[in-house]
Amino acid sequence: PEGYANAMGRYKTGRESAFIRASLAATGLRVLDVGGGSGRFAVPLAEAGHHLTVVDVSAEAVDMLRRRRHPNIEALHADFATFDAPSRFDAVIAIESVQYFPQVALADLFARVGGLLRAGGVFAFTGLNKRSWRFGLHALRRNRPTYNASTPGGYFTALRQAGFSVSVAQGFMWMPFPVSSNSPLVPAFASIERRFGLGRWLDQSPWVLVAARYDGRSDPVAGRPPAASLAEGRR
């Protein structure tokens, strides 16, 4: 949680929270939060009346969330690759977690999400844009982590292959600051981003926000294995 207690963290959380709220039009939804950690998004959604199931591989983060004892939140220490649920969810969110499945094809990962959604359910996530200027700088770093990142078009194709139709996509985080930055210039750059509509320039946006609806059927030309193979892809 301390990692977002700064100017950049507040900007990023605000943009992502607004996008999630806009994507979840109804109230009282059953929402799965993939990689939800200590509840950065789960707690506000629960306060708004939704019922959250948070799945995270970090035992420490899950324990922090459990200690909050929110009646609308179930926190599970589990790997999303093997997680199963007795019933389907109305929505799934995966904020800044898609990139941490580097050994899994995006279409398989999204098919896994679809398998946990009811037909017509909503999937909202953030993804790194590997075509952006920021990702290009990341590629120059030594000992850089390997991310599961794609272009906006790559995310859209993978979603269609997994049985989703894209509802809306936005770009964000054009600022030249790391997430840990507390620079007083962050609000000014955020204002520039809004004023010039940089979120519409998906091709170069460092991050993309995507909301898609699950149609309950996969693309017949996708040729992808069933979602059950996801756990094997993580090994």
CSV table of N, CA and C in Angstrom, one decimal, residues 13 16-17 20-21 24 29-56 61-62 64-66 68-76 93-95:
chain,number,residue,atom,x,y,z
A,13,THR,N,-4.2,5.4,-9.2
A,13,THR,CA,-5.3,4.8,-8.6
A,13,THR,C,-6.6,5.5,-9.0
A,16,GLU,N,-7.6,4.5,-12.6
A,16,GLU,CA,-8.1,3.2,-12.7
A,16,GLU,C,-9.4,3.0,-11.9
A,17,SER,N,-9.6,3.6,-10.8
A,17,SER,CA,-10.8,3.5,-10.0
A,17,SER,C,-12.0,4.1,-10.8
A,20,ILE,N,-13.0,1.6,-13.5
A,20,ILE,CA,-13.7,0.5,-13.0
A,20,ILE,C,-15.1,0.9,-12.7
A,21,ARG,N,-15.3,2.0,-12.0
A,21,ARG,CA,-16.7,2.4,-11.7
A,21,ARG,C,-17.5,2.6,-12.9
A,24,LEU,N,-18.6,-0.9,-14.3
A,24,LEU,CA,-19.5,-1.7,-13.5
A,24,LEU,C,-20.8,-0.8,-13.2
A,29,LEU,N,-22.9,-6.2,-7.5
A,29,LEU,CA,-22.3,-7.2,-8.3
A,29,LEU,C,-21.4,-8.1,-7.6
A,30,ARG,N,-21.2,-9.4,-8.0
A,30,ARG,CA,-20.2,-10.3,-7.5
A,30,ARG,C,-19.0,-10.1,-8.4
A,31,VAL,N,-17.9,-9.6,-7.8
A,31,VAL,CA,-16.7,-9.2,-8.6
A,31,VAL,C,-15.5,-10.0,-8.1
A,32,LEU,N,-14.8,-10.5,-9.0
A,32,LEU,CA,-13.5,-11.2,-8.8
A,32,LEU,C,-12.4,-10.2,-9.1
A,33,ASP,N,-11.5,-10.0,-8.1
A,33,ASP,CA,-10.4,-9.1,-8.2
A,33,ASP,C,-9.1,-9.9,-8.3
A,34,VAL,N,-8.5,-10.1,-9.5
A,34,VAL,CA,-7.3,-10.9,-9.7
A,34,VAL,C,-6.1,-10.1,-9.4
A,35,GLY,N,-5.3,-10.6,-8.4
A,35,GLY,CA,-4.1,-9.9,-8.0
A,35,GLY,C,-4.5,-8.6,-7.2
A,36,GLY,N,-5.6,-8.7,-6.4
A,36,GLY,CA,-6.1,-7.5,-5.8
A,36,GLY,C,-5.3,-7.1,-4.5
A,37,GLY,N,-4.4,-7.8,-4.1
A,37,GLY,CA,-3.5,-7.4,-3.0
A,37,GLY,C,-4.2,-7.1,-1.7
A,38,SER,N,-3.9,-6.0,-1.2
A,38,SER,CA,-4.4,-5.6,0.1
A,38,SER,C,-5.7,-4.8,0.0
A,39,GLY,N,-6.3,-4.8,-1.2
A,39,GLY,CA,-7.6,-4.2,-1.3
A,39,GLY,C,-7.7,-2.7,-1.8
A,40,ARG,N,-6.7,-2.3,-2.6
A,40,ARG,CA,-6.7,-1.0,-3.2
A,40,ARG,C,-7.9,-0.6,-3.9
A,41,PHE,N,-8.5,-1.6,-4.6
A,41,PHE,CA,-9.7,-1.4,-5.4
A,41,PHE,C,-10.9,-2.2,-4.8
A,42,ALA,N,-10.6,-3.3,-4.1
A,42,ALA,CA,-11.7,-4.1,-3.5
A,42,ALA,C,-12.4,-3.3,-2.4
A,43,VAL,N,-11.7,-2.6,-1.6
A,43,VAL,CA,-12.4,-1.9,-0.5
A,43,VAL,C,-13.3,-0.9,-1.0
A,44,PRO,N,-12.9,0.1,-1.9
A,44,PRO,CA,-13.9,1.0,-2.4
A,44,PRO,C,-15.1,0.4,-3.1
A,45,LEU,N,-14.8,-0.7,-3.8
A,45,LEU,CA,-15.9,-1.4,-4.5
A,45,LEU,C,-16.9,-2.0,-3.5
A,46,ALA,N,-16.3,-2.6,-2.4
A,46,ALA,CA,-17.2,-3.2,-1.4
A,46,ALA,C,-18.0,-2.1,-0.7
A,47,GLU,N,-17.3,-1.0,-0.4
A,47,GLU,CA,-18.0,0.2,0.2
A,47,GLU,C,-19.2,0.6,-0.7
A,48,ALA,N,-19.1,0.5,-2.0
A,48,ALA,CA,-20.1,0.9,-2.9
A,48,ALA,C,-21.2,-0.2,-3.0
A,49,GLY,N,-21.1,-1.3,-2.3
A,49,GLY,CA,-22.2,-2.3,-2.3
A,49,GLY,C,-21.9,-3.5,-3.1
A,50,HIS,N,-20.7,-3.6,-3.8
A,50,HIS,CA,-20.4,-4.9,-4.5
A,50,HIS,C,-19.8,-5.9,-3.5
A,51,HIS,N,-19.8,-7.1,-4.0
A,51,HIS,CA,-19.3,-8.3,-3.2
A,51,HIS,C,-18.1,-8.8,-3.9
A,52,LEU,N,-16.9,-8.6,-3.2
A,52,LEU,CA,-15.6,-8.9,-3.8
A,52,LEU,C,-15.0,-10.2,-3.3
A,53,THR,N,-14.4,-10.9,-4.3
A,53,THR,CA,-13.6,-12.0,-4.0
A,53,THR,C,-12.2,-11.6,-4.5
A,54,VAL,N,-11.2,-11.5,-3.6
A,54,VAL,CA,-9.9,-11.1,-4.0
A,54,VAL,C,-8.9,-12.3,-4.0
A,55,VAL,N,-8.3,-12.6,-5.1
A,55,VAL,CA,-7.3,-13.7,-5.2
A,55,VAL,C,-5.9,-13.1,-5.4
A,56,ASP,N,-5.0,-13.5,-4.6
A,56,ASP,CA,-3.6,-13.0,-4.7
A,56,ASP,C,-2.6,-14.1,-4.2
A,61,ALA,N,-0.2,-9.8,1.6
A,61,ALA,CA,-1.2,-8.8,1.1
A,61,ALA,C,-2.6,-9.4,1.5
A,62,VAL,N,-2.8,-10.6,1.3
A,62,VAL,CA,-4.1,-11.2,1.7
A,62,VAL,C,-4.4,-11.1,3.2
A,64,MET,N,-3.2,-8.8,5.2
A,64,MET,CA,-3.6,-7.4,5.4
A,64,MET,C,-5.0,-7.1,5.1
A,65,LEU,N,-5.5,-7.6,4.0
A,65,LEU,CA,-6.9,-7.4,3.6
A,65,LEU,C,-7.9,-8.1,4.6
A,66,ARG,N,-7.5,-9.3,5.0
A,66,ARG,CA,-8.4,-10.0,5.9
A,66,ARG,C,-8.5,-9.3,7.2
A,68,ARG,N,-8.8,-6.3,7.7
A,68,ARG,CA,-9.8,-5.2,7.6
A,68,ARG,C,-11.2,-5.7,7.9
A,69,ARG,N,-11.4,-7.0,7.7
A,69,ARG,CA,-12.7,-7.6,8.1
A,69,ARG,C,-13.9,-6.9,7.5
A,70,HIS,N,-13.8,-6.7,6.2
A,70,HIS,CA,-15.0,-6.1,5.5
A,70,HIS,C,-16.0,-7.2,5.2
A,71,PRO,N,-17.2,-7.0,5.5
A,71,PRO,CA,-18.2,-8.1,5.3
A,71,PRO,C,-18.5,-8.4,3.8
A,72,ASN,N,-18.1,-7.5,3.0
A,72,ASN,CA,-18.4,-7.7,1.5
A,72,ASN,C,-17.1,-8.2,0.8
A,73,ILE,N,-16.1,-8.6,1.5
A,73,ILE,CA,-14.8,-9.0,0.9
A,73,ILE,C,-14.4,-10.4,1.4
A,74,GLU,N,-14.2,-11.3,0.4
A,74,GLU,CA,-13.5,-12.6,0.7
A,74,GLU,C,-12.1,-12.6,0.1
A,75,ALA,N,-11.1,-12.7,1.0
A,75,ALA,CA,-9.7,-12.7,0.5
A,75,ALA,C,-9.1,-14.1,0.5
A,76,LEU,N,-8.6,-14.5,-0.7
A,76,LEU,CA,-8.1,-15.8,-0.8
A,76,LEU,C,-6.6,-15.8,-1.2
A,93,ILE,N,-12.0,-8.0,-12.4
A,93,ILE,CA,-11.0,-6.9,-12.7
A,93,ILE,C,-9.6,-7.5,-12.5
A,94,ALA,N,-8.7,-7.0,-13.3
A,94,ALA,CA,-7.3,-7.4,-13.2
A,94,ALA,C,-6.5,-6.1,-13.4
A,95,ILE,N,-6.3,-5.4,-12.3
A,95,ILE,CA,-5.6,-4.1,-12.4
A,95,ILE,C,-4.1,-4.3,-12.1
